[in-house]
Coordinates of C-alpha atoms and ligand atoms in Angstrom, one line a residue:
M1 CA 16.3 -172.9 78.9
T2 CA 12.9 -173.8 77.4
E3 CA 11.4 -171.3 75.1
T4 CA 8.0 -170.0 76.3
K5 CA 5.3 -170.4 73.8
L6 CA 3.1 -167.3 73.4
N7 CA -0.5 -166.5 72.8
Y8 CA -1.6 -165.3 69.4
I9 CA -3.7 -162.2 70.0
A10 CA -5.1 -159.8 67.5
G11 CA -2.6 -160.9 64.9
H12 CA 0.6 -160.9 67.1
W13 CA 2.4 -163.5 69.3
V14 CA 2.4 -162.0 72.8
A15 CA 3.7 -162.9 76.2
G16 CA 1.3 -163.3 79.1
D17 CA 1.2 -162.1 82.7
T18 CA 2.3 -165.5 83.9
N19 CA 3.3 -168.9 82.3
I20 CA 2.4 -172.5 83.0
E21 CA 4.6 -175.5 82.7
N22 CA 3.5 -178.5 80.6
R23 CA 4.9 -182.0 81.3
N24 CA 4.6 -185.3 79.5
P25 CA 2.2 -187.6 81.4
S26 CA 4.2 -190.6 80.2
D27 CA 7.4 -189.2 81.6
L28 CA 7.2 -186.4 84.1
S29 CA 10.9 -185.6 83.6
D30 CA 10.1 -184.5 80.0
L31 CA 9.3 -180.8 80.1
I32 CA 7.3 -180.0 76.9
G33 CA 7.5 -176.2 77.5
H34 CA 6.2 -173.2 79.2
F35 CA 3.0 -171.5 77.9
A36 CA 1.9 -168.0 78.3
Q37 CA -1.4 -167.2 80.1
A38 CA -3.4 -164.4 78.6
S39 CA -4.4 -161.5 80.7
A40 CA -7.9 -160.1 80.9
A41 CA -6.8 -157.0 78.9
Q42 CA -5.4 -159.2 76.2
L43 CA -8.6 -161.1 75.9
D44 CA -10.6 -157.9 75.7
E45 CA -8.3 -156.6 73.0
A46 CA -8.7 -159.8 71.1
I47 CA -12.5 -159.6 71.2
A48 CA -12.6 -156.0 70.0
R49 CA -10.2 -156.8 67.1
A50 CA -12.1 -159.9 66.2
Q51 CA -15.3 -157.9 65.7
E52 CA -13.6 -155.8 63.0
A53 CA -11.8 -158.7 61.4
Q54 CA -15.0 -160.8 61.2
R55 CA -16.6 -158.2 58.9
I56 CA -13.6 -158.3 56.6
W57 CA -13.5 -162.1 56.6
A58 CA -17.2 -162.3 55.8
G59 CA -16.6 -160.1 52.8
Y60 CA -13.9 -162.3 51.4
G61 CA -15.0 -164.3 48.3
L62 CA -16.1 -167.9 48.8
E63 CA -13.1 -169.3 47.0
R64 CA -10.7 -167.2 49.1
R65 CA -12.2 -168.6 52.3
Q66 CA -12.3 -172.1 50.8
S67 CA -8.6 -172.0 50.0
V68 CA -7.7 -170.9 53.6
L69 CA -9.5 -173.8 55.1
Q70 CA -8.1 -176.2 52.5
A71 CA -4.5 -175.1 53.2
I72 CA -4.9 -175.6 56.9
G73 CA -6.4 -179.1 56.4
T74 CA -3.8 -180.1 53.9
E75 CA -0.9 -179.0 56.2
L76 CA -2.4 -180.9 59.2
M77 CA -2.7 -184.1 57.2
A78 CA 0.8 -183.7 55.7
R79 CA 2.3 -183.1 59.3
A80 CA 0.1 -185.8 61.1
E81 CA 3.2 -187.8 62.1
E82 CA 5.1 -184.8 63.6
L83 CA 2.1 -183.1 65.2
G84 CA 0.6 -186.5 66.3
R85 CA 3.8 -187.2 68.2
L86 CA 3.6 -183.8 70.0
L87 CA 0.0 -184.5 70.8
S88 CA 0.7 -188.0 72.2
R89 CA 3.7 -186.6 74.1
E90 CA 1.5 -184.0 75.9
E91 CA -1.8 -185.9 76.2
G92 CA -0.7 -189.5 76.6
K93 CA -2.6 -191.3 73.9
P94 CA -0.7 -193.9 71.9
L95 CA 1.2 -192.5 68.9
A96 CA -1.1 -194.1 66.3
E97 CA -4.1 -192.4 67.9
G98 CA -2.2 -189.1 68.1
K99 CA -1.4 -189.3 64.4
G100 CA -4.9 -190.4 63.6
E101 CA -6.3 -187.4 65.5
V102 CA -4.2 -184.9 63.7
F103 CA -5.1 -186.4 60.3
R104 CA -8.8 -186.3 61.3
A105 CA -8.4 -182.7 62.3
G106 CA -7.1 -182.0 58.8
Q107 CA -10.1 -183.7 57.4
F108 CA -12.5 -181.4 59.3
F109 CA -10.8 -178.5 57.6
T110 CA -10.9 -179.9 54.1
Y111 CA -14.5 -181.0 54.6
Y112 CA -15.5 -177.4 55.7
A113 CA -13.3 -176.0 52.9
A114 CA -15.7 -177.7 50.5
E115 CA -18.7 -176.5 52.5
C116 CA -17.6 -172.9 51.9
L117 CA -18.7 -173.5 48.3
R118 CA -21.9 -175.3 49.2
Q119 CA -23.8 -172.7 51.2
L120 CA -27.3 -172.6 49.6
G121 CA -30.3 -170.8 50.9
E122 CA -34.0 -171.1 50.1
T123 CA -36.4 -169.1 48.1
A124 CA -40.1 -169.0 48.4
D125 CA -43.1 -167.0 47.1
S126 CA -44.8 -164.8 49.6
V127 CA -48.4 -165.3 50.6
R128 CA -48.7 -161.8 49.3
D129 CA -48.8 -161.2 45.6
G130 CA -45.7 -159.8 43.8
I131 CA -43.4 -160.5 46.7
E132 CA -40.5 -163.0 46.7
I133 CA -38.7 -164.4 49.8
D134 CA -35.0 -165.3 50.1
V135 CA -33.8 -167.2 53.2
R136 CA -30.1 -167.3 53.8
R137 CA -27.7 -167.8 56.5
E138 CA -25.2 -165.2 57.8
P139 CA -22.3 -165.6 60.2
V140 CA -23.2 -165.4 63.9
G141 CA -20.2 -163.1 64.6
V142 CA -17.4 -163.7 67.1
V143 CA -17.3 -167.2 68.4
G144 CA -15.6 -168.3 71.7
I145 CA -14.3 -171.9 71.5
I146 CA -13.4 -173.7 74.7
S147 CA -11.9 -177.1 74.1
P148 CA -10.9 -180.0 76.3
W149 CA -7.6 -181.9 76.5
N150 CA -8.8 -185.4 75.6
F151 CA -9.0 -184.6 71.8
P152 CA -7.0 -181.4 71.8
T153 CA -6.7 -181.1 68.1
A154 CA -9.7 -182.8 66.7
T155 CA -12.3 -181.1 69.0
A156 CA -10.8 -177.7 68.3
A157 CA -10.8 -178.5 64.5
W158 CA -14.4 -179.5 64.5
K159 CA -15.3 -176.2 66.0
I160 CA -12.8 -173.8 64.3
A161 CA -13.3 -175.2 60.8
P162 CA -17.0 -174.6 60.6
A163 CA -16.7 -171.3 62.5
L164 CA -14.4 -169.9 59.8
C165 CA -16.2 -171.7 57.0
Y166 CA -19.5 -169.8 57.8
G167 CA -17.7 -166.4 58.1
N168 CA -17.0 -166.0 61.8
A169 CA -14.1 -164.7 63.9
V170 CA -12.7 -167.2 66.5
L171 CA -11.2 -166.8 70.0
W172 CA -9.9 -170.1 71.1
K173 CA -9.3 -171.1 74.7
P174 CA -7.8 -174.6 74.7
A175 CA -7.4 -176.7 77.8
N176 CA -4.3 -175.8 79.8
L177 CA -3.3 -179.5 80.0
T178 CA -2.7 -179.5 76.2
P179 CA -1.3 -176.1 75.1
A180 CA 1.4 -177.4 72.8
S181 CA -1.1 -178.9 70.3
A182 CA -3.0 -175.6 70.5
V183 CA 0.1 -173.5 69.6
A184 CA 0.9 -175.9 66.7
L185 CA -2.5 -175.5 65.2
T186 CA -2.5 -171.8 65.7
E187 CA 0.9 -171.5 64.0
I188 CA -0.7 -173.0 60.9
I189 CA -3.8 -170.8 61.0
A190 CA -1.8 -167.7 61.7
R191 CA 0.2 -168.2 58.4
Q192 CA -2.9 -168.0 56.3
D193 CA -4.5 -165.2 54.2
I194 CA -6.8 -164.1 57.0
P195 CA -7.5 -160.6 58.4
E196 CA -5.5 -159.6 61.4
G197 CA -7.4 -160.4 64.6
L198 CA -9.7 -162.9 62.9
F199 CA -8.3 -165.7 65.0
S200 CA -6.9 -165.5 68.4
L201 CA -5.4 -168.1 70.8
V202 CA -6.0 -167.2 74.4
M203 CA -4.3 -169.7 76.7
G204 CA -5.2 -169.4 80.3
S205 CA -7.1 -171.2 83.1
G206 CA -10.8 -172.0 82.6
R207 CA -11.7 -170.3 85.8
T208 CA -10.2 -167.0 84.8
I209 CA -9.8 -166.5 81.1
G210 CA -12.4 -169.0 80.2
Q211 CA -15.0 -167.5 82.5
R212 CA -14.2 -164.0 81.3
L213 CA -14.7 -165.2 77.7
V214 CA -18.1 -166.6 78.3
E215 CA -19.2 -163.6 80.2
S216 CA -18.1 -161.1 77.6
P217 CA -20.9 -159.3 75.7
G218 CA -18.6 -159.0 72.7
I219 CA -18.8 -162.8 72.1
N220 CA -21.8 -163.8 70.1
A221 CA -21.6 -167.6 70.5
V222 CA -19.7 -170.1 72.7
S223 CA -18.9 -173.7 71.7
F224 CA -17.7 -175.8 74.7
T225 CA -16.7 -179.4 75.2
G226 CA -15.9 -180.6 78.7
S227 CA -17.6 -181.4 82.0
V228 CA -21.2 -181.0 83.0
P229 CA -20.6 -178.6 85.9
V230 CA -18.5 -176.3 83.7
G231 CA -21.1 -176.5 80.9
R232 CA -23.9 -175.6 83.3
G233 CA -21.9 -172.6 84.5
I234 CA -21.3 -171.5 80.9
A235 CA -25.0 -171.7 80.1
A236 CA -25.9 -169.6 83.2
A237 CA -23.3 -167.0 82.3
A238 CA -24.2 -166.9 78.5
V239 CA -27.8 -166.3 79.1
Q240 CA -27.0 -162.9 80.7
N241 CA -25.9 -161.7 77.3
F242 CA -28.2 -164.1 75.3
T243 CA -25.0 -165.5 73.9
K244 CA -25.7 -168.5 71.7
I245 CA -24.3 -171.7 73.2
Q246 CA -23.5 -175.3 72.2
L247 CA -22.3 -177.6 75.0
E248 CA -20.9 -181.1 74.5
M249 CA -20.4 -182.7 77.9
G250 CA -20.1 -186.0 79.7
S251 CA -21.9 -189.3 79.3
K252 CA -22.4 -192.8 80.6
N253 CA -22.5 -194.7 77.3
A254 CA -23.7 -198.3 77.4
L255 CA -22.9 -201.2 75.1
A256 CA -25.6 -203.9 75.1
V257 CA -24.2 -207.4 74.4
M258 CA -27.0 -209.9 73.4
E259 CA -26.9 -213.7 73.7
D260 CA -26.8 -214.1 69.9
A261 CA -23.7 -211.8 69.5
D262 CA -20.5 -213.0 67.8
L263 CA -18.5 -213.3 71.0
D264 CA -15.1 -212.4 69.6
L265 CA -16.6 -209.3 68.0
A266 CA -18.4 -208.3 71.2
V267 CA -15.2 -208.5 73.2
T268 CA -13.2 -206.5 70.6
V269 CA -15.9 -203.9 70.4
A270 CA -16.1 -203.7 74.2
L271 CA -12.4 -203.5 74.8
G272 CA -11.9 -200.7 72.2
G273 CA -14.9 -198.8 73.4
A274 CA -14.0 -199.0 77.0
F275 CA -10.3 -198.6 77.0
G276 CA -9.4 -196.7 73.8
G277 CA -7.8 -193.3 74.7
T278 CA -7.4 -194.6 78.2
G279 CA -11.1 -194.4 78.7
Q280 CA -10.9 -190.6 78.5
K281 CA -13.5 -190.2 75.8
C282 CA -17.0 -188.8 76.1
T283 CA -18.1 -191.7 73.9
A284 CA -16.4 -194.4 76.0
S285 CA -18.3 -197.6 76.8
S286 CA -18.4 -197.4 80.5
R287 CA -21.4 -199.6 81.0
L288 CA -21.4 -203.1 79.4
I289 CA -24.9 -204.5 79.6
V290 CA -24.6 -208.2 79.0
H291 CA -27.3 -210.9 78.5
H292 CA -27.1 -213.6 81.2
A293 CA -26.8 -216.4 78.6
I294 CA -23.5 -215.0 77.3
H295 CA -22.4 -213.3 80.5
D296 CA -19.8 -215.7 81.9
A297 CA -18.1 -216.4 78.5
F298 CA -18.0 -212.7 77.7
V299 CA -16.6 -211.7 81.1
E300 CA -13.9 -214.4 80.9
R301 CA -12.6 -213.1 77.5
L302 CA -13.1 -209.5 78.3
V303 CA -11.1 -209.7 81.6
A304 CA -8.4 -211.7 79.7
G305 CA -8.3 -209.0 77.0
A306 CA -8.1 -206.2 79.5
Q307 CA -5.2 -207.9 81.3
A308 CA -3.4 -208.4 78.0
L309 CA -3.5 -204.7 77.0
Q310 CA -0.1 -203.1 77.0
V311 CA -0.1 -200.0 79.2
G312 CA 3.0 -197.8 78.7
H313 CA 4.7 -194.7 77.4
A314 CA 2.5 -193.2 74.7
L315 CA 5.4 -193.0 72.3
D316 CA 6.4 -196.6 72.6
P317 CA 5.1 -198.4 69.6
A318 CA 4.1 -201.5 71.7
T319 CA 1.8 -199.4 73.9
Q320 CA -2.0 -199.8 73.5
I321 CA -3.1 -197.8 76.5
G322 CA -1.2 -194.7 77.4
P323 CA -1.1 -192.9 80.8
V324 CA -4.0 -191.0 82.4
V325 CA -3.7 -187.3 81.5
S326 CA -2.9 -185.9 84.9
Q327 CA -2.4 -186.5 88.6
T328 CA -5.8 -185.1 89.3
Q329 CA -7.5 -187.4 86.9
L330 CA -5.6 -190.4 88.2
D331 CA -6.6 -189.6 91.8
E332 CA -10.2 -189.3 90.7
N333 CA -10.0 -192.6 88.9
L334 CA -8.5 -194.4 91.9
D335 CA -11.3 -192.8 94.1
Y336 CA -13.9 -194.3 91.7
V337 CA -12.2 -197.7 92.1
A338 CA -12.6 -197.4 95.9
L339 CA -16.1 -196.2 95.5
G340 CA -17.1 -199.1 93.2
R341 CA -15.8 -201.6 95.8
S342 CA -17.6 -199.8 98.6
E343 CA -20.7 -200.0 96.7
G344 CA -20.4 -203.8 96.4
A345 CA -19.0 -204.2 92.9
E346 CA -16.2 -206.8 92.4
L347 CA -13.1 -205.6 90.7
A348 CA -12.1 -208.4 88.3
C349 CA -8.9 -206.8 87.1
G350 CA -6.9 -203.6 87.0
G351 CA -7.9 -200.4 88.6
T352 CA -4.5 -199.9 90.1
R353 CA -1.6 -197.5 89.4
L354 CA 1.3 -199.1 87.5
D355 CA 5.0 -198.5 87.6
R356 CA 6.8 -198.2 84.4
P357 CA 10.5 -197.3 83.5
T358 CA 9.5 -193.6 83.3
E359 CA 7.5 -191.8 86.0
G360 CA 4.0 -191.3 84.7
Y361 CA 0.3 -191.6 85.4
F362 CA -0.1 -195.3 84.3
M363 CA -3.2 -197.2 85.3
A364 CA -4.2 -200.8 84.6
P365 CA -7.6 -201.1 82.8
G366 CA -10.2 -202.2 85.3
V367 CA -13.4 -204.2 84.9
F368 CA -16.1 -204.2 87.6
L369 CA -18.5 -207.2 87.9
N370 CA -21.7 -207.7 89.6
T371 CA -22.8 -204.1 89.4
T372 CA -26.2 -202.5 89.4
N373 CA -27.4 -199.5 87.5
T374 CA -28.0 -197.6 90.7
M375 CA -24.4 -197.7 91.7
R376 CA -22.6 -194.3 91.4
I377 CA -19.9 -196.0 89.2
N378 CA -22.8 -196.6 86.7
R379 CA -24.4 -193.2 87.0
E380 CA -21.4 -190.8 87.0
E381 CA -18.9 -190.2 84.2
M382 CA -15.6 -191.6 85.3
F383 CA -13.4 -190.7 82.3
A384 CA -11.1 -193.5 83.3
P385 CA -9.9 -196.9 82.0
L386 CA -12.7 -198.5 83.9
T387 CA -15.8 -200.2 82.8
A388 CA -18.7 -202.1 84.6
I389 CA -20.7 -205.1 83.6
L390 CA -24.3 -205.2 84.3
K391 CA -26.0 -208.6 83.8
V392 CA -29.6 -208.5 82.3
G393 CA -32.2 -211.2 81.6
S394 CA -33.6 -210.0 78.3
Y395 CA -33.3 -207.6 75.4
D396 CA -36.1 -205.4 77.0
E397 CA -34.2 -205.1 80.2
A398 CA -31.0 -204.3 78.3
L399 CA -32.7 -201.5 76.5
A400 CA -34.3 -200.1 79.6
T401 CA -30.9 -200.2 81.3
V402 CA -29.2 -198.4 78.4
N403 CA -31.8 -195.7 78.7
D404 CA -31.7 -195.4 82.5
T405 CA -29.2 -192.6 82.7
V406 CA -29.3 -188.7 82.8
F407 CA -26.9 -188.7 79.9
G408 CA -27.5 -189.7 76.2
L409 CA -24.5 -189.3 73.9
T410 CA -23.9 -192.8 72.5
S411 CA -25.1 -196.3 72.8
G412 CA -24.4 -199.6 71.0
I413 CA -25.7 -203.1 70.6
V414 CA -23.8 -206.3 69.6
T415 CA -26.3 -208.7 68.0
R416 CA -26.9 -210.8 64.8
D417 CA -30.6 -210.2 65.0
L418 CA -31.7 -207.5 62.5
A419 CA -35.1 -207.0 64.2
R420 CA -33.4 -206.3 67.6
A421 CA -30.8 -204.1 66.1
T422 CA -33.4 -202.1 64.3
H423 CA -35.6 -201.8 67.4
F424 CA -32.5 -200.7 69.4
R425 CA -31.5 -198.2 66.8
R426 CA -34.9 -196.6 67.0
N427 CA -35.5 -196.7 70.8
A428 CA -32.1 -196.0 72.4
R429 CA -32.3 -192.5 73.7
T430 CA -28.9 -191.3 72.6
G431 CA -27.7 -188.9 69.9
V432 CA -25.4 -191.6 68.3
V433 CA -26.2 -195.3 68.2
T434 CA -24.0 -198.0 66.9
V435 CA -24.7 -201.6 65.8
N436 CA -21.8 -204.2 66.1
L437 CA -19.4 -201.3 66.5
P438 CA -17.8 -199.6 69.6
T439 CA -19.7 -196.6 71.1
A440 CA -16.7 -194.5 70.3
G441 CA -15.5 -193.6 66.9
T442 CA -17.6 -191.3 64.6
D443 CA -17.3 -189.7 61.2
Y444 CA -16.8 -186.0 60.4
H445 CA -19.5 -185.4 57.7
V446 CA -22.5 -186.3 59.8
P447 CA -24.0 -184.8 63.0
F448 CA -22.5 -185.5 66.4
G449 CA -24.2 -184.8 69.8
G450 CA -26.4 -186.2 72.4
R451 CA -29.4 -185.9 74.6
G452 CA -30.1 -185.2 78.3
Q453 CA -27.0 -183.8 80.2
S454 CA -24.7 -184.9 77.4
S455 CA -25.4 -182.0 75.0
Y456 CA -27.1 -178.7 74.9
G457 CA -27.8 -176.6 71.8
P458 CA -27.4 -177.5 68.1
R459 CA -25.5 -180.5 66.9
E460 CA -21.8 -180.3 65.8
Q461 CA -20.1 -181.6 62.6
G462 CA -21.3 -182.2 59.1
K463 CA -23.8 -179.8 57.6
A464 CA -25.6 -179.7 61.0
A465 CA -22.8 -177.3 62.3
A466 CA -24.4 -174.5 60.2
E467 CA -27.2 -174.2 62.7
F468 CA -24.9 -173.1 65.4
Y469 CA -22.4 -171.0 63.4
T470 CA -24.9 -169.0 61.5
T471 CA -28.0 -167.0 62.0
V472 CA -30.9 -167.1 59.5
K473 CA -32.1 -164.0 57.6
T474 CA -35.4 -163.9 55.8
A475 CA -35.7 -161.2 53.1
Y476 CA -38.9 -160.0 51.4
I477 CA -38.5 -158.4 48.0
A478 CA -41.1 -156.5 46.1
A479 CA -39.4 -156.0 42.7
G480 CA -42.4 -154.2 41.2
V481 CA -43.6 -154.4 37.6
P482 CA -41.1 -154.0 34.7
A483 CA -41.4 -150.6 33.0
Ligands
LIG501 P1 -13.4 -179.0 82.3 O1 -14.9 -179.0 82.0 O2 -13.0 -178.3 83.6 O3 -12.6 -178.4 81.1 C1 -12.9 -178.3 79.8 C2 -12.5 -176.9 79.2 O4 -13.3 -175.9 79.9 C3 -11.1 -176.6 79.5 O5 -10.6 -175.8 78.4 C4 -11.1 -175.8 80.8 O6 -10.0 -175.0 81.0 C5 -12.4 -175.0 80.5 N1 -13.0 -174.4 81.7 C6 -12.9 -174.8 83.0 N2 -13.6 -174.0 83.8 C7 -14.2 -173.1 83.0 C8 -15.0 -171.9 83.3 N3 -15.4 -171.7 84.5 N4 -15.4 -171.2 82.2 C9 -15.0 -171.4 81.0 N5 -14.2 -172.5 80.7 C10 -13.8 -173.3 81.7 O7 -13.0 -180.5 82.4 P2 -11.7 -181.2 83.1 O8 -10.6 -181.0 82.1 O9 -11.4 -180.5 84.4 O10 -12.1 -182.6 83.3 C11 -13.0 -183.0 84.3 C12 -14.1 -184.0 83.8 O11 -14.8 -183.5 82.8 C13 -13.4 -185.3 83.2 O12 -13.1 -186.2 84.2 C14 -14.6 -185.7 82.3 O13 -15.5 -186.4 83.2 C15 -15.2 -184.5 81.8 N6 -14.7 -184.1 80.5 C16 -15.5 -184.4 79.4 C17 -15.0 -184.2 78.1 C18 -15.8 -184.5 77.0 O14 -15.3 -184.9 75.9 N7 -17.2 -184.4 77.0 C19 -13.7 -183.6 77.9 C20 -13.0 -183.2 79.1 C21 -13.5 -183.5 80.3 P3 -8.6 -175.5 81.8 O15 -8.7 -177.0 81.8 O16 -7.5 -174.9 80.9 O17 -8.8 -174.8 83.1

């Protein structure tokens, strides 16, 4: 019998009202485990206990907090192979990406461990004589973290690490598609020198436990990554209590390929950006905007490259593209293939379900040709191993097409022309812009976030995270005259 993995609530591992089953998307006969679903009462208890624990944690010395984060980060990096395997088994990304993700999650913790010791405020003289001003940041309080399945460990880490660094308590609701990674990270955090109740894991469905979390007046801030409709609902719920929010949502990222591009580089960058992580990245290059002078040569190599990608079991070392995460996601992807065709796009390759020795959600990477920017396949986030080519006549048209979207997370250009690259960098309306690099793949020590419907609220990662996880206090001090 498979052991049921429990929630970690107010310092204890506890069973839920119900359990869910978690299966490997590369091999549906592989049962990863059963996972407890938190009850409303357990969530409420976790919130109440987090409020007390947060005050104790904020009173810990800086070095004591620093060593907790350092220990979590070091353990994640040391166990990247083992935990990366578990991540790949439940999410479906190739093993190298799973290991890389866990290692990166460790780096978020060690980065914010160091940030514990780098929290500086500001001082100023008052406009009134004899008064000094001290401006410092204080913890925001109890933070609800709602994370998605596509980067189950890294996304959680880039939210949990700064939350703890800046003195907050955390209630974490991970995606129900990837609970094993959540339990693994929680086991590491639970072993640390933290007050009981500072960190709780509340697995459960978004519609029930997630919704209750965002509606709770005991939560001071909610950080969410996921879809636009859920983000919109969280914003509406949070405003009732004036809960601070940070939302990271979908996008429709474009890569502009100019006629002076290094063709091999352009194809490599496009393939990686479009199909890495099975296209299930908020930073995926789902629109490839290509100058007509290079279009045919680029398309020929891109399609050949997409057809050559090895789709298979995430744990097979030969696999480059793992399965799609779930049946629901696969069905949506196939619906988008049909939609693209009905809109008049030509499917040059892929876009079909694949059979492999194990039963899983395998899909061949697909490339649409002859598309326009008004088609729904170019306006809606597909979150699929699908990309669409848009042919343009000039750099100006390319830039205008890149910016013609309601989203604005990442964009990129492939060119050898410094003037164009510079103009693009300064005029693309996205939160992240890349030059001769894929639109996916970012660092941990600098801000991450977008514009439009891609993001709402302060930026994540790097020092920018302080804006969300702290609140500013301005103190006025009249010390008087020495006796
Ligand atoms: P969701 O937005 O539904 O899920 C993201 C997280 O929010 C999960 O933990 C989910 O829980 C939770 N959630 C769902 N409903 C609520 C709610 N009412 N209140 C609070 N939390 C909630 O995304 P999906 O996983 O369903 O994916 C659908 C689409 O979203 C994808 O196809 C993609 O387009 C986009 N997406 C974008 C991501 C990004 O990186 N920006 C990441 C993931 C998805 P649970 O799943 O356990 O029910």
